[in-house]
Structures are given as C-alpha cells and as structure tokens.
Coordinates of C-alpha atoms in Angstrom, one line a residue:
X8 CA 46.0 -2.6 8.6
X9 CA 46.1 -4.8 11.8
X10 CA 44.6 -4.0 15.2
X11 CA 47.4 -2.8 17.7
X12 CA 46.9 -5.6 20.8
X13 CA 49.2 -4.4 23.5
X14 CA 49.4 -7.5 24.8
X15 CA 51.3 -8.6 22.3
X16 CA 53.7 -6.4 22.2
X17 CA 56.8 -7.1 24.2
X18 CA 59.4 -4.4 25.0
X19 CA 63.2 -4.5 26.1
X20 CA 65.5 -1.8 27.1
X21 CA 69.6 -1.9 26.0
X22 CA 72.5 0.0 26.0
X23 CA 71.8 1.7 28.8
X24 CA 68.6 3.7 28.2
X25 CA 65.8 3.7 30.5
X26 CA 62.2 4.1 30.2
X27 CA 62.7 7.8 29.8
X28 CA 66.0 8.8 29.4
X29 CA 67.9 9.2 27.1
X30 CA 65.6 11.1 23.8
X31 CA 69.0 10.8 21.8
X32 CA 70.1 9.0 20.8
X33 CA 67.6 6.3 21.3
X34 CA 66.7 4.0 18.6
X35 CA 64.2 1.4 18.0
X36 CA 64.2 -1.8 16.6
X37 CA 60.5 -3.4 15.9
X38 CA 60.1 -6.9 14.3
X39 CA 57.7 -9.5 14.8
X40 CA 56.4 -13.1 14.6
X41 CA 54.6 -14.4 11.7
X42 CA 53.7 -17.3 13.6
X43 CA 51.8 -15.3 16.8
X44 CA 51.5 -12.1 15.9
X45 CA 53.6 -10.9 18.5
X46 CA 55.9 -7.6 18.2
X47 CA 59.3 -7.2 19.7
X48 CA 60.5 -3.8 20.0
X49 CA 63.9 -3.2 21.5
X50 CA 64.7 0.6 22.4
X51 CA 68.9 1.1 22.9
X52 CA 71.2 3.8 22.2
X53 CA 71.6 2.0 18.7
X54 CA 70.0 -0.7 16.6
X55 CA 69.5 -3.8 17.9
X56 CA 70.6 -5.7 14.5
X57 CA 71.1 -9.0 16.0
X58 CA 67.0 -9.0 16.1
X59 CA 67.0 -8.4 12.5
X60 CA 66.0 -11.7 10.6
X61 CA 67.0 -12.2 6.6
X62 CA 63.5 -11.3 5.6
X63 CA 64.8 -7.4 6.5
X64 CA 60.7 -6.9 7.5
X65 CA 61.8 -5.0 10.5
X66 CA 60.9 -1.4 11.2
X67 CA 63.9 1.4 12.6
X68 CA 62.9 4.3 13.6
X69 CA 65.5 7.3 15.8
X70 CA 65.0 10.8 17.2
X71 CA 67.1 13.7 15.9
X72 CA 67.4 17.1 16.1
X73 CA 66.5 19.3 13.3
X74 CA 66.9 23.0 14.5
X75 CA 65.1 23.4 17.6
X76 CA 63.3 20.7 16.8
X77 CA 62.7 16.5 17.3
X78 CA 62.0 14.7 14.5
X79 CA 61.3 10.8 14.1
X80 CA 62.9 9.2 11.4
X81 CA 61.7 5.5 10.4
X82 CA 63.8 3.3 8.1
X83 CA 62.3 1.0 6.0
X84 CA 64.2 -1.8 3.9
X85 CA 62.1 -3.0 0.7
X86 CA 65.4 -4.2 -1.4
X87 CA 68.7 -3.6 -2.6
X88 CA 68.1 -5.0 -6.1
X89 CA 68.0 -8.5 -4.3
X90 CA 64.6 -8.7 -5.2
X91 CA 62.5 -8.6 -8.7
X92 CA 60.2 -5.3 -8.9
X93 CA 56.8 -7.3 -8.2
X94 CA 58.3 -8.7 -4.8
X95 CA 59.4 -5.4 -3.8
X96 CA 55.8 -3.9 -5.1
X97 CA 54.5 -6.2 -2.3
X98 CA 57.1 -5.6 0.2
X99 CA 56.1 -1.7 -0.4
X100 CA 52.7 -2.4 -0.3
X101 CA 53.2 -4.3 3.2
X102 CA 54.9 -1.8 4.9
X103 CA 52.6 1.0 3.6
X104 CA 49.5 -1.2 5.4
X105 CA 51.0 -2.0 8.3
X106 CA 53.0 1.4 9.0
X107 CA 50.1 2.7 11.3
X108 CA 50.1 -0.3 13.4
X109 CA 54.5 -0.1 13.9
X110 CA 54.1 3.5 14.6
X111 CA 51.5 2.9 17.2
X112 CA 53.3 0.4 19.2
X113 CA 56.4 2.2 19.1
X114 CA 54.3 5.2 20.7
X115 CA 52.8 2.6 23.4
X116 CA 55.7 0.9 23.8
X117 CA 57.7 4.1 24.5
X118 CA 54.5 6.1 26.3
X119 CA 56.9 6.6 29.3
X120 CA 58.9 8.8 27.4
X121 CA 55.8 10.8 25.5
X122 CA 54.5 11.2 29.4
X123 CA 58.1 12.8 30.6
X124 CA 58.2 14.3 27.3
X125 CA 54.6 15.6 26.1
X126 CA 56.0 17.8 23.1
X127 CA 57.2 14.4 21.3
X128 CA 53.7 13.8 20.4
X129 CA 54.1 17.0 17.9
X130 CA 57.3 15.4 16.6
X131 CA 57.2 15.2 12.7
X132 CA 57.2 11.1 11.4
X133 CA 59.6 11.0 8.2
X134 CA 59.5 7.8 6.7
X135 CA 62.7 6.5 4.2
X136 CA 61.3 4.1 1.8
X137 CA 64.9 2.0 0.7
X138 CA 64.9 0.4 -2.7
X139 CA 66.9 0.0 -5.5
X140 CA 63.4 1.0 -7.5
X141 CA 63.5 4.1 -8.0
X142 CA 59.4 4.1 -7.4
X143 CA 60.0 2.5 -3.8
X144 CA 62.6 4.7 -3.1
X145 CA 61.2 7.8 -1.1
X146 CA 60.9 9.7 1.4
X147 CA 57.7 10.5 2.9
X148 CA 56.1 12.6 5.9
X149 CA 53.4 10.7 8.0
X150 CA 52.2 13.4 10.2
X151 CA 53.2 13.3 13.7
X152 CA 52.7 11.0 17.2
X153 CA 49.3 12.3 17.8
X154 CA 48.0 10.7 14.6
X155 CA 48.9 7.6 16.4
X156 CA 47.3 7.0 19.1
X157 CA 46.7 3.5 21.2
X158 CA 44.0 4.7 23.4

C-alpha cells in the first residue's frame, strides 16, 4: 500500500454541500494522477463522473442509512467483461492494495464532517467489488472509519 501524504491530496466541494453538511446524500468521487501521485477527491450531493477517466481506476464511496444506522458504501469498478480475467486479476489486486490509502484520504479529506459528526467513525465500510468475474465480484466489509486513521 502507499503512504497517505496530505499534501497531495486536493479536495472540492459541489452541488451544494459544505464541509459539514449535508451526511446524505453526499457522495465522493476519488481519482488520481499516475504522473504525481496526487489524489482528487470531489464530495457533492452526487458523483462527480465528469472526473472519471476511461481507465474507471476511480474510487465512489456514499453514506446511507441502514436502520438507525450510517453505513459507507464504496464502489469499485474492476470490468464489465471489457477486460480478459488476468487484467481484471490485477485491477482487483490494485484496488485491494491501495483501498486503505483511498479510505484514508476520504476520512482526511472529509475530517470536518467526522469532527461535527464523531459517531461516523463507527460507521461500517462495505466495499462492492464490480466484475463480470464472478471471483471479483463481491461484496466485502472493511471494518469501520477508525481503522483508518491519518494521524
């Protein structure tokens, strides 16, 4: 996994959520640069899909309400059938490895919202695997905010 840098980490606001309002719906959009490293995560009221490039390497993640509950639900594109099985093996295995380092800047990059809202950190992290492979295709639990710290 790479080492979160937050200073490489740039952050926009759309749609008319702020900093800390609202908790829904507010979704995020993270993708990054090959070429610097940087990270570019856009939080709005829905996806920002005009960020999205073709290689789909981007990282969605929304809160929603399950019961009395928040959960954080993070979508993950590894094919379609687009690709053949060993390029989607590595796209799985890529996301899988860096996975702690998107959920960590989305925490940093939102920590105005987990300081108004302390009891997100508890929020359960299911993770949708997308494939057309049926052993990509999944759906996983990865614990919760507070397994994901950036201090």
């Amino acid at each position: 996994m790479s080492h979160f840098n937050p200073e490489k980490l740039f952050v926009a606001y759309s749609s008319g959520v702020t900093a800390t309002e609202p908790v829904i719906p507010r979704c995020y959009t993270l993708t990054h640069s090959d070429m610097t490293g940087d990270l570019f995560l856009t939080i709005g009221s829905r996806y920002a899909w005009e960020k999205i490039n073709p290689n789909r390497d981007e990282v969605l993640g929304v809160w929603r309400q399950v019961g009395s509950t928040l959960h954080f639900y993070v979508y993950l594109y590894i094919d379609q059938g687009e690709y053949n099985i060993n390029v989607s093996a590595k796209r799985n295995e890529i996301f899988k490895r860096e996975l702690p380092l998107a959920l960590t800047a989305i925490r940093y990059g939102d920590r105005f919202l987990f300081d108004a809202y302390p009891n997100l950190e508890q929020s359960l992290i299911i993770i949708h695997f997308m494939s057309a492979y049926p052993q990509f295709a999944r759906q996983e639990s990865w614990g919760t905010f507070h397994h994901f710290p950036y201090r």
